[in-house]
Structures are given as C-alpha cells and as structure tokens.
GROMACS .gro file of N, CA, C and O in nm:
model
  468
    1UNK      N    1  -1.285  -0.447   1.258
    1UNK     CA    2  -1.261  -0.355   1.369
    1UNK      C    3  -1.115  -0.315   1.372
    1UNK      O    4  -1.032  -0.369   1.299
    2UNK      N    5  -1.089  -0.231   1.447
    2UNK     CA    6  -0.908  -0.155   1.446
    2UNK      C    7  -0.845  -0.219   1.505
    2UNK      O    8  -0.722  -0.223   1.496
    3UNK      N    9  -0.953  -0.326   1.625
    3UNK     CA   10  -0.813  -0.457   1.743
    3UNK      C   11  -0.804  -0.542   1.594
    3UNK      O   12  -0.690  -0.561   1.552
    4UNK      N   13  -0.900  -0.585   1.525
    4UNK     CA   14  -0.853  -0.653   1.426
    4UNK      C   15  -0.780  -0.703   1.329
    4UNK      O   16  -0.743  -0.812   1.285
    5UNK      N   17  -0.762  -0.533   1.296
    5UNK     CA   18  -0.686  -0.478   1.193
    5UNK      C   19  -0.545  -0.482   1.225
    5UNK      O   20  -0.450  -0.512   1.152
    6UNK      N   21  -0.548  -0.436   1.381
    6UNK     CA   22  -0.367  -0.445   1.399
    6UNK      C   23  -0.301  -0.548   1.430
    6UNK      O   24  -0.179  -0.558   1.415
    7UNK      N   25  -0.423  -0.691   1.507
    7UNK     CA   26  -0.378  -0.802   1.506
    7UNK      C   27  -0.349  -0.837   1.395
    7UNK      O   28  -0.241  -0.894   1.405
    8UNK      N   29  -0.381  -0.837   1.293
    8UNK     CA   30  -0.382  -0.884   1.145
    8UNK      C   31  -0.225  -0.789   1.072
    8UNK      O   32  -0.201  -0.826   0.958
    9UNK      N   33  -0.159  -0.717   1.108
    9UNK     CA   34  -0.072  -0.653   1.102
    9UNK      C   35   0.019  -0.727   1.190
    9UNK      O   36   0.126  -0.749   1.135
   10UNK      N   37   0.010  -0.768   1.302
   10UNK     CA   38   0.122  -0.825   1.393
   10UNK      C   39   0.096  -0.971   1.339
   10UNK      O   40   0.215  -1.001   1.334
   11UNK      N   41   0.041  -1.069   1.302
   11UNK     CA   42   0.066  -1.191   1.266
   11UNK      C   43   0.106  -1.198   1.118
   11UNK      O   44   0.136  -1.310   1.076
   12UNK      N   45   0.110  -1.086   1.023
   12UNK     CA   46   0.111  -1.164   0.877
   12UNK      C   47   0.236  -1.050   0.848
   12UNK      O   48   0.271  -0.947   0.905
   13UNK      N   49   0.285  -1.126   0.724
   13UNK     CA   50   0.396  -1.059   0.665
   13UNK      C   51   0.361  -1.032   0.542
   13UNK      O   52   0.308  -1.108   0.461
   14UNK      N   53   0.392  -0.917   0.527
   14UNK     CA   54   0.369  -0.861   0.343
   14UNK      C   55   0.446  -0.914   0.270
   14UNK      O   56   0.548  -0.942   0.333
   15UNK      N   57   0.451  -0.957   0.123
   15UNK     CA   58   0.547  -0.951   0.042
   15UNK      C   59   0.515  -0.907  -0.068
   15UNK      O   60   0.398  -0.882  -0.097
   16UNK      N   61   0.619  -0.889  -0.153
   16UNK     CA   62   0.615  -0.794  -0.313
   16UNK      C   63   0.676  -0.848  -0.371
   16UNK      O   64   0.762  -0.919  -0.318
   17UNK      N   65   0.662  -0.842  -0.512
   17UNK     CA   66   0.754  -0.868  -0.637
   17UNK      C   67   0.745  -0.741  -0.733
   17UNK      O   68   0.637  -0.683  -0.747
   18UNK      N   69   0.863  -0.698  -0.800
   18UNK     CA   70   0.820  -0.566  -0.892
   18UNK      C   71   0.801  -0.637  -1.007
   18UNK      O   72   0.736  -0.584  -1.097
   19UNK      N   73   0.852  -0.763  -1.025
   19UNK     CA   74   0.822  -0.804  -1.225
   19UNK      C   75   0.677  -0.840  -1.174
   19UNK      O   76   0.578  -0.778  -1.214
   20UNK      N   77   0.668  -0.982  -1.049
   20UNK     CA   78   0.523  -1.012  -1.092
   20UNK      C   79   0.392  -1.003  -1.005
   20UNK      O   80   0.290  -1.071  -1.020
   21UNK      N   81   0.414  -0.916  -0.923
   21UNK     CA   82   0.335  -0.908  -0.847
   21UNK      C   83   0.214  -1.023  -0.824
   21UNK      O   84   0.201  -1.089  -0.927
   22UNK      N   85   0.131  -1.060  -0.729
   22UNK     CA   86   0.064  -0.936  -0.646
   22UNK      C   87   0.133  -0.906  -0.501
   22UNK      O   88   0.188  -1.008  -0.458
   23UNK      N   89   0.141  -0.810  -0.426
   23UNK     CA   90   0.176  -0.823  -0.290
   23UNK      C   91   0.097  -0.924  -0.234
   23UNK      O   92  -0.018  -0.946  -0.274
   24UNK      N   93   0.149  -0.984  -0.149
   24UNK     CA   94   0.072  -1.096  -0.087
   24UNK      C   95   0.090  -1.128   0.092
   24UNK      O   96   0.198  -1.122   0.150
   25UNK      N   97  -0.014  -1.154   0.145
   25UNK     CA   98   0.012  -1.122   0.288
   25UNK      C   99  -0.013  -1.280   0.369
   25UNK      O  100  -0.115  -1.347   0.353
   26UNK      N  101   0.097  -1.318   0.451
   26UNK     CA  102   0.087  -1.446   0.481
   26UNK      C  103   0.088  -1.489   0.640
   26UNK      O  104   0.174  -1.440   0.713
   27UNK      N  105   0.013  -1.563   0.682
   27UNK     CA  106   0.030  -1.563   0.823
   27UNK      C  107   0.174  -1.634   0.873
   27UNK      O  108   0.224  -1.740   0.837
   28UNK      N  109   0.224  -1.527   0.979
   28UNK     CA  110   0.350  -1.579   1.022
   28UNK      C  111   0.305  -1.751   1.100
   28UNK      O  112   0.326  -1.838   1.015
   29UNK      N  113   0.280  -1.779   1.160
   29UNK     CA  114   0.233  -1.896   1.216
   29UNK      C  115   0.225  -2.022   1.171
   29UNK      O  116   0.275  -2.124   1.218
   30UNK      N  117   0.135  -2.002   1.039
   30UNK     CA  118   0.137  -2.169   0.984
   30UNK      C  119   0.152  -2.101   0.827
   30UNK      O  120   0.055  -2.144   0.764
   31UNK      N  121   0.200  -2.048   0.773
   31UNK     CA  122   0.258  -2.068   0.655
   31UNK      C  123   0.171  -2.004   0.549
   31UNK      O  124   0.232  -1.947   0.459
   32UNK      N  125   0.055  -2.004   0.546
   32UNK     CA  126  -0.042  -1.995   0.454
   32UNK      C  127  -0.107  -1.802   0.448
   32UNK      O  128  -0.132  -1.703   0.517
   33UNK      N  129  -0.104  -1.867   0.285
   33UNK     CA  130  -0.124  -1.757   0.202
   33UNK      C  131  -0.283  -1.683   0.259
   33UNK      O  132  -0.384  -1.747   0.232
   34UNK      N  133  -0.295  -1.575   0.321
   34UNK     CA  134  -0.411  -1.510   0.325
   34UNK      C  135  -0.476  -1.396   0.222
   34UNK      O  136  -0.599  -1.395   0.217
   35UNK      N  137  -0.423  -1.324   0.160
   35UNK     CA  138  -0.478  -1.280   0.078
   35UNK      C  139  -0.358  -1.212  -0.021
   35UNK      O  140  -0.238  -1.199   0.005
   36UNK      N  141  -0.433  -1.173  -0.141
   36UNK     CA  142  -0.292  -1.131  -0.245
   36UNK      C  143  -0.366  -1.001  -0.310
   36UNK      O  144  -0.459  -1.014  -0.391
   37UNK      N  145  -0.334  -0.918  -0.282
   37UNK     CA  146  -0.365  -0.786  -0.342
   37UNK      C  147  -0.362  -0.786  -0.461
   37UNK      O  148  -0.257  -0.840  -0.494
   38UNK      N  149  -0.425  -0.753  -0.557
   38UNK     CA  150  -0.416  -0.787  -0.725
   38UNK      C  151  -0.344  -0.681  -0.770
   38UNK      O  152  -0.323  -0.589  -0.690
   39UNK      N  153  -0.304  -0.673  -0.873
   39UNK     CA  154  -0.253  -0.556  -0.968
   39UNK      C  155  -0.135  -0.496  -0.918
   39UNK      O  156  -0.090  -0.397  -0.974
   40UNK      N  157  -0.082  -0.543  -0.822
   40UNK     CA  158   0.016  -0.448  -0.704
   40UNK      C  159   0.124  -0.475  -0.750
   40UNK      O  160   0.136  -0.574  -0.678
   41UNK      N  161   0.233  -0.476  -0.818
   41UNK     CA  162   0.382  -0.513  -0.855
   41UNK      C  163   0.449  -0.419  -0.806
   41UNK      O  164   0.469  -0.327  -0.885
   42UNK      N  165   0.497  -0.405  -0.688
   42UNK     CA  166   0.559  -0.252  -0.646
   42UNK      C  167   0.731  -0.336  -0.601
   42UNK      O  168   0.752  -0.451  -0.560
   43UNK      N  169   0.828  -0.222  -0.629
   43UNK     CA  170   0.957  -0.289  -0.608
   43UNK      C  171   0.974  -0.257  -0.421
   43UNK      O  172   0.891  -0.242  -0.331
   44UNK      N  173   1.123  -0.257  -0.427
   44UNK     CA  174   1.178  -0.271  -0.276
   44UNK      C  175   1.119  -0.100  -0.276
   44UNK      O  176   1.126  -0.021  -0.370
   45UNK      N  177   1.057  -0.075  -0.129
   45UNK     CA  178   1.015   0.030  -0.068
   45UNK      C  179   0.884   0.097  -0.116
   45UNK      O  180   0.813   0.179  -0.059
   46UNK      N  181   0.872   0.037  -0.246
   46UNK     CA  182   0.726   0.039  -0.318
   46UNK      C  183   0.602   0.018  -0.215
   46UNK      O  184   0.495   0.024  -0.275
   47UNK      N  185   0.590  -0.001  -0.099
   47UNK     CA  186   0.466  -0.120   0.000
   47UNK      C  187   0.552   0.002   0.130
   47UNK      O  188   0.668   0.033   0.158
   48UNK      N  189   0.366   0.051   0.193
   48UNK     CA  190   0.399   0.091   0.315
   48UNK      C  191   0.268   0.083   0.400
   48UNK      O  192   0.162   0.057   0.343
   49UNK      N  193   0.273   0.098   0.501
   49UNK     CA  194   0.115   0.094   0.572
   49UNK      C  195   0.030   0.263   0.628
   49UNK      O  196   0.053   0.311   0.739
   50UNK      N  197  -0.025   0.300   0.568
   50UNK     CA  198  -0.097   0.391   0.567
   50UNK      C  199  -0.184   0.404   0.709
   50UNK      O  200  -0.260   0.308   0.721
   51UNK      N  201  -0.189   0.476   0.792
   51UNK     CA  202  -0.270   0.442   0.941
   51UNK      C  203  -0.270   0.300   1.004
   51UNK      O  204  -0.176   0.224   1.024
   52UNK      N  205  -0.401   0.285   1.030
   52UNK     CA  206  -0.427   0.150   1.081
   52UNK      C  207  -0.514   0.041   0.992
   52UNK      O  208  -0.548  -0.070   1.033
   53UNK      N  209  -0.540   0.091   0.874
   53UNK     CA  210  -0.664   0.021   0.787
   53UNK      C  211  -0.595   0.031   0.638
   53UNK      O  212  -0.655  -0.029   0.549
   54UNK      N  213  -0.496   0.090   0.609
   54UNK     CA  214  -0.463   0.073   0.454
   54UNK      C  215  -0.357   0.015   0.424
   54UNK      O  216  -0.298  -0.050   0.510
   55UNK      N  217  -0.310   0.025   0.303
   55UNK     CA  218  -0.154   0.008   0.236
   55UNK      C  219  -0.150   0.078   0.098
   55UNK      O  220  -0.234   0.088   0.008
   56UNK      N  221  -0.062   0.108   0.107
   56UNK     CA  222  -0.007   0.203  -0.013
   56UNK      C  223   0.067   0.126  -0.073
   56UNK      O  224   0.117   0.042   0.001
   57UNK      N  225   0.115   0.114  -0.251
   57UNK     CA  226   0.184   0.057  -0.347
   57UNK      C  227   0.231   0.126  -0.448
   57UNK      O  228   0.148   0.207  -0.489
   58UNK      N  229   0.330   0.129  -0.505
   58UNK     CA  230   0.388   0.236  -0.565
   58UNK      C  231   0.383   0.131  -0.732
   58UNK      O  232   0.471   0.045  -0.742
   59UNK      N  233   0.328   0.139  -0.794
   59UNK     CA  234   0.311   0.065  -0.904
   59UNK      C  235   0.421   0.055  -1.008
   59UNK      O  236   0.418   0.122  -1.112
   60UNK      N  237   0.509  -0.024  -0.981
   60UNK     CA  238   0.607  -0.074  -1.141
   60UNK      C  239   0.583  -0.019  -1.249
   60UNK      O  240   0.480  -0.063  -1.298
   61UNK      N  241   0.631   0.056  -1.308
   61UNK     CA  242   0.643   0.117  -1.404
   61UNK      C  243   0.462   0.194  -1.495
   61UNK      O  244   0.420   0.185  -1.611
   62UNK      N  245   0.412   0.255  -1.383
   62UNK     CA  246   0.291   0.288  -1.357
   62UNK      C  247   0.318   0.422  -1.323
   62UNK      O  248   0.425   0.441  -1.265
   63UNK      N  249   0.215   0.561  -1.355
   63UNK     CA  250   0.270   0.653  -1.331
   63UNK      C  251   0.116   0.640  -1.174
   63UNK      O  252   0.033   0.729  -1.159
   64UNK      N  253   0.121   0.536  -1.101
   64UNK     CA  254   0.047   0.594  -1.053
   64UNK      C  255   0.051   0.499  -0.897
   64UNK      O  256   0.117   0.395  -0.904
   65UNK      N  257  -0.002   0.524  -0.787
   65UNK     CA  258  -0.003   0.476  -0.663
   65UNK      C  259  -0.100   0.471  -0.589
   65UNK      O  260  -0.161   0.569  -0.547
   66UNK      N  261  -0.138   0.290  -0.552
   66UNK     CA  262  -0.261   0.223  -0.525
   66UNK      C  263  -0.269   0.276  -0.340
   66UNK      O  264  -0.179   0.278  -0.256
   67UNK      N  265  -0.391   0.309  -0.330
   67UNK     CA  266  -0.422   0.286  -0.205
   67UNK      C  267  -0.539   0.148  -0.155
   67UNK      O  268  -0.652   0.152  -0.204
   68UNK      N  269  -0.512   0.060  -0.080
   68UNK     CA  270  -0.580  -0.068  -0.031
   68UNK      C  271  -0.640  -0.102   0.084
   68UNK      O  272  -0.558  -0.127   0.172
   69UNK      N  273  -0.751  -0.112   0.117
   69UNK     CA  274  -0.788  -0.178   0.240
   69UNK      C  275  -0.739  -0.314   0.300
   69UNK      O  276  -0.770  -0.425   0.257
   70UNK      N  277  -0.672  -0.292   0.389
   70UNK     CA  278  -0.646  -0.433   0.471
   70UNK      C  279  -0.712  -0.498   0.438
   70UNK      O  280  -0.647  -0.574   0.367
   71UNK      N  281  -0.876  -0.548   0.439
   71UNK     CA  282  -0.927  -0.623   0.458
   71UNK      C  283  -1.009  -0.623   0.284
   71UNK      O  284  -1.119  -0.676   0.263
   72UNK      N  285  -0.913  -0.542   0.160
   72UNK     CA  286  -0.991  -0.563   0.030
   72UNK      C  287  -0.877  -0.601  -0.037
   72UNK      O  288  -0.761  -0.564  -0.020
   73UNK      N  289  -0.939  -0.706  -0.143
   73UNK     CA  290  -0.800  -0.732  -0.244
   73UNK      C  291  -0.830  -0.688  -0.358
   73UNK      O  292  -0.827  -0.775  -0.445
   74UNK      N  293  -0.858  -0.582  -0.393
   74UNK     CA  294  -0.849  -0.459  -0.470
   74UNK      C  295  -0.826  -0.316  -0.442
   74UNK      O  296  -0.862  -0.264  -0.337
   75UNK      N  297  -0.775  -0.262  -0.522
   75UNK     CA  298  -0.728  -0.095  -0.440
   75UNK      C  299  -0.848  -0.019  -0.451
   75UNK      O  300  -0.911  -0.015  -0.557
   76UNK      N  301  -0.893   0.058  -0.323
   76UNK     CA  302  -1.020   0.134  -0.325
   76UNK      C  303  -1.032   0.304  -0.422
   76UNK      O  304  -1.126   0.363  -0.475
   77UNK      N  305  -0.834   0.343  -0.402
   77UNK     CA  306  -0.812   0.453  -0.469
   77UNK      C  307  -0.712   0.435  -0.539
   77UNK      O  308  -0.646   0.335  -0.509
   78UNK      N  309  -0.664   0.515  -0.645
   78UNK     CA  310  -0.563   0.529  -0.708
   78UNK      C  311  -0.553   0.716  -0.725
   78UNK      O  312  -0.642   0.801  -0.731
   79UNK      N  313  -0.392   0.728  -0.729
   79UNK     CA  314  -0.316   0.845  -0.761
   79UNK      C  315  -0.252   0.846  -0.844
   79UNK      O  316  -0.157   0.768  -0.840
   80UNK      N  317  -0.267   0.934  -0.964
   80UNK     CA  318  -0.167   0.940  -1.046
   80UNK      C  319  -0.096   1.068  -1.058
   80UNK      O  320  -0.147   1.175  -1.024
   81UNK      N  321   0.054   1.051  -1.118
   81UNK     CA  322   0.152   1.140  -1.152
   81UNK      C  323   0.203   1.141  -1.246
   81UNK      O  324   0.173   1.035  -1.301
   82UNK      N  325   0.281   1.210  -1.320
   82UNK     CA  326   0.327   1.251  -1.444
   82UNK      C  327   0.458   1.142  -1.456
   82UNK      O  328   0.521   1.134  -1.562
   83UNK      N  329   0.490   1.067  -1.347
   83UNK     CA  330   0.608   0.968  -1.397
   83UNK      C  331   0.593   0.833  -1.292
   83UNK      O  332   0.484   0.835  -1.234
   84UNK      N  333   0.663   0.740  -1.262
   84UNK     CA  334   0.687   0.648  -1.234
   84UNK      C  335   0.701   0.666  -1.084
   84UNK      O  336   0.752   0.776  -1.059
   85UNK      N  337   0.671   0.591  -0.969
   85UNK     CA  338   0.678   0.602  -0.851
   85UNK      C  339   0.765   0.504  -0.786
   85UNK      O  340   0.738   0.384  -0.797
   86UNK      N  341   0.877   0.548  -0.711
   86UNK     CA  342   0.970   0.439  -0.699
   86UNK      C  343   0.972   0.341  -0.525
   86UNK      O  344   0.999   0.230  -0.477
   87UNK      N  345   0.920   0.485  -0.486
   87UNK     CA  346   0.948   0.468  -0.305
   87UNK      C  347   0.756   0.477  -0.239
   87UNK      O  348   0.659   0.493  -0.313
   88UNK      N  349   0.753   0.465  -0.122
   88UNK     CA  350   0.617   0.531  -0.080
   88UNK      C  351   0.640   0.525   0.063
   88UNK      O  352   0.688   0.420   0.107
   89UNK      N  353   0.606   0.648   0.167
   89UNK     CA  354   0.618   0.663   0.288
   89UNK      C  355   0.485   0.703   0.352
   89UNK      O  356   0.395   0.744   0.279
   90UNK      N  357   0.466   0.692   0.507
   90UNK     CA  358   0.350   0.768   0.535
   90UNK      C  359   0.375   0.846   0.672
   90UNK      O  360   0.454   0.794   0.751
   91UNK      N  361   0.332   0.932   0.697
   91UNK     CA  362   0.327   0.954   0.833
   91UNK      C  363   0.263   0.878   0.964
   91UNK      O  364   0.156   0.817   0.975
   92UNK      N  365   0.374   0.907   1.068
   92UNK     CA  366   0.303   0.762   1.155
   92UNK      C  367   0.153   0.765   1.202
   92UNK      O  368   0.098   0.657   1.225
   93UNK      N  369   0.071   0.907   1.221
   93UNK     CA  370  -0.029   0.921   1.241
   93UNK      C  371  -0.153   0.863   1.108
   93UNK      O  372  -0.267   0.827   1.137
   94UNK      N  373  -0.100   0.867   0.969
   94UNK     CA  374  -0.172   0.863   0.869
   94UNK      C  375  -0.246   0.954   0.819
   94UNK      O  376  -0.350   0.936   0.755
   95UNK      N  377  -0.172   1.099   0.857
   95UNK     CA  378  -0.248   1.199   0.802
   95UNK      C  379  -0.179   1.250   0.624
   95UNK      O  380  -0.221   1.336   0.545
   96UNK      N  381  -0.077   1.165   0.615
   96UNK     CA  382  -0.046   1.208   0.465
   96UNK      C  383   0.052   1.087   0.408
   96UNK      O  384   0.088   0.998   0.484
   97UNK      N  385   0.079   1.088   0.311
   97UNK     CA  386   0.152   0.972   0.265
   97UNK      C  387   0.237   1.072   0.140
   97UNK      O  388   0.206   1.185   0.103
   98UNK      N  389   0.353   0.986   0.093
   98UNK     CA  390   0.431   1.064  -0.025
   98UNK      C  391   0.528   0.965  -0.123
   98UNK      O  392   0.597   0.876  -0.074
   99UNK      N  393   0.527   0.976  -0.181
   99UNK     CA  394   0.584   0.894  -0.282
   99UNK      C  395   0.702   0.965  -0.365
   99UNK      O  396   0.685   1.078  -0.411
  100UNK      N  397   0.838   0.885  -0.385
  100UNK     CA  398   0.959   0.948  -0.455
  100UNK      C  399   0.950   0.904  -0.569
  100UNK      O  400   0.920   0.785  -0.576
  101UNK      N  401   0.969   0.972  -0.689
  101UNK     CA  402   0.954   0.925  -0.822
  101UNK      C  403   1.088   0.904  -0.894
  101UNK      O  404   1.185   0.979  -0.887
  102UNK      N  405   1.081   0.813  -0.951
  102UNK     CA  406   1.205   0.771  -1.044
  102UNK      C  407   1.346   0.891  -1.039
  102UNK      O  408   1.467   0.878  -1.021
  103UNK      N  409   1.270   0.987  -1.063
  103UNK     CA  410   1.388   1.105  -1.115
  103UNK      C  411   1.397   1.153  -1.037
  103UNK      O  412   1.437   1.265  -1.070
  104UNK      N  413   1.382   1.142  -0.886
  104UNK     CA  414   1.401   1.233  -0.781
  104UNK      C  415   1.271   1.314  -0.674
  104UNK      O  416   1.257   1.336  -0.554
  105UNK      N  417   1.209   1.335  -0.776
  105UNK     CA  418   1.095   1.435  -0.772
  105UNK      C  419   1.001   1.403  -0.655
  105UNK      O  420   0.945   1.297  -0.680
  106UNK      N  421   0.954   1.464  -0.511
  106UNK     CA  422   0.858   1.386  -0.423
  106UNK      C  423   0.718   1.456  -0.406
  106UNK      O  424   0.724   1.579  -0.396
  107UNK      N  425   0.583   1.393  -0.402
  107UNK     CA  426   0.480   1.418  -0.405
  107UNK      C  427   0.450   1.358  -0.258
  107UNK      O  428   0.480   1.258  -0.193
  108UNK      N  429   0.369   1.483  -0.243
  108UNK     CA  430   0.284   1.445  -0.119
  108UNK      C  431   0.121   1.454  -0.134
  108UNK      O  432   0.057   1.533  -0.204
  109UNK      N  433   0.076   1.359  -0.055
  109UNK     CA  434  -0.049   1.370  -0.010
  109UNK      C  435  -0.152   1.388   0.081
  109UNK      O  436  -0.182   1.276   0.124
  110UNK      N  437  -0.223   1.478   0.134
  110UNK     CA  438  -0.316   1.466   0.216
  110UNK      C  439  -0.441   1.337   0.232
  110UNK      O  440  -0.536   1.323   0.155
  111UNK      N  441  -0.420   1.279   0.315
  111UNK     CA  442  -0.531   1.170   0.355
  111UNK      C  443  -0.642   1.221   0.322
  111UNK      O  444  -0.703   1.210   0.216
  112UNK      N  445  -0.681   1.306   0.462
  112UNK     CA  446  -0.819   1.342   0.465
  112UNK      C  447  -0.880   1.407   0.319
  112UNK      O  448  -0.996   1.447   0.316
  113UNK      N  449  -0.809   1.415   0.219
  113UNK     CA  450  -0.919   1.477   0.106
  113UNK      C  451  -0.840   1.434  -0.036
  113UNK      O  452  -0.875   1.450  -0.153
  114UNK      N  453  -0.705   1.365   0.029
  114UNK     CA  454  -0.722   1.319  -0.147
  114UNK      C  455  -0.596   1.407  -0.242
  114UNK      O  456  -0.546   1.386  -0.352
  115UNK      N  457  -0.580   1.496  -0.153
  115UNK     CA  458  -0.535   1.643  -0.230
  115UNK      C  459  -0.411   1.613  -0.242
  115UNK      O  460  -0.353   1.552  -0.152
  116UNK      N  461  -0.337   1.659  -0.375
  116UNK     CA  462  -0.125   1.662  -0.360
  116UNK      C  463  -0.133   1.755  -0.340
  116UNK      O  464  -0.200   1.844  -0.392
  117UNK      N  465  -0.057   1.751  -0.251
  117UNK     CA  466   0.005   1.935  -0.215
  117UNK      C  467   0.126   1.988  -0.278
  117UNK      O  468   0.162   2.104  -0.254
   0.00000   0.00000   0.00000
C-alpha cells in the first residue's frame, strides 16, 4: 500500500557503491539489512526516488538507467542511452525523471509512457 511504502521510506536508509554494488536498504532502528537491489552499482547521485513506489539508478559504467519497485529486488524497467549516466533526478510529483550523462549531456523522461523527450 502507499502508507506502506512511505513508512518504509521514513525508517530505512539507502546505500550505494559504484565499484560493487548492490544498493542496499537498511532499517534505521535495529541495524539490519532489508533488501539489496541486484545489479545496481550507481555512484554518488546515481540513486533517487521516483514518486512514492520506485527508485531510479544510474548504472556504473552502463549506458543505461534502472527503474525499481520499492518492494522488488530487481529492476522492473530499464532505459538506455548512447553513453554513461552519471547523476539521476526526479520531479517531486513523479511525473518525469532525468539523468546527466558523463559528458554533460541531460535526458529526460516521461513517467507515464516511458517516452525521452
């Protein structure tokens, strides 16, 4: 559910590694590891939260950027681009997300369909 989802956002902390990933999400409270997103190696600013139900990952030397369900430890979508993705942002509503690429270059995306604009 979405009370779920955001409780689960206010008790756990994300973390990342860009050499070895996976992002991994841990309850602030007692210490322990709750789930670890697989495949995810995203550096500093690589990891953002997409609405109320996702996360976005900007993949280490990957020309491409995971989208994740809170509650899946696998990415449901992937985006790819012609180079390396360094950063990832979203809008606070979650109607688009965008990613800065190595060389400068920024891509955006529409939620609702998927689409770069």
């Amino acid at each position: 559910t979405m009370t779920a989802v955001a409780n689960f956002l206010d008790e756990v902390v994300l973390t990342g590694s860009s050499a070895d990933g996976p992002v991994q999400a841990w309850d602030v409270r007692t210490g322990m590891q709750l789930k670890a997103y697989k495949t995810t190696a995203c550096g500093r600013g690589g990891l953002c939260k997409l609405g109320e139900d996702y996360l976005v990952s900007a993949q280490v030397s990957k020309n491409a950027l995971d989208v994740w369900g809170l509650d899946k430890e696998s990415a449901l979508h992937k985006f790819f681009v012609g180079e390396p993705m360094g950063v990832v942002v979203s809008s606070p509503d979650g109607a688009f997300f965008a990613g800065g690429s190595l060389t400068g270059a920024a891509y955006v995306w529409e939620c609702a369909t998927g689409k770069l604009l």
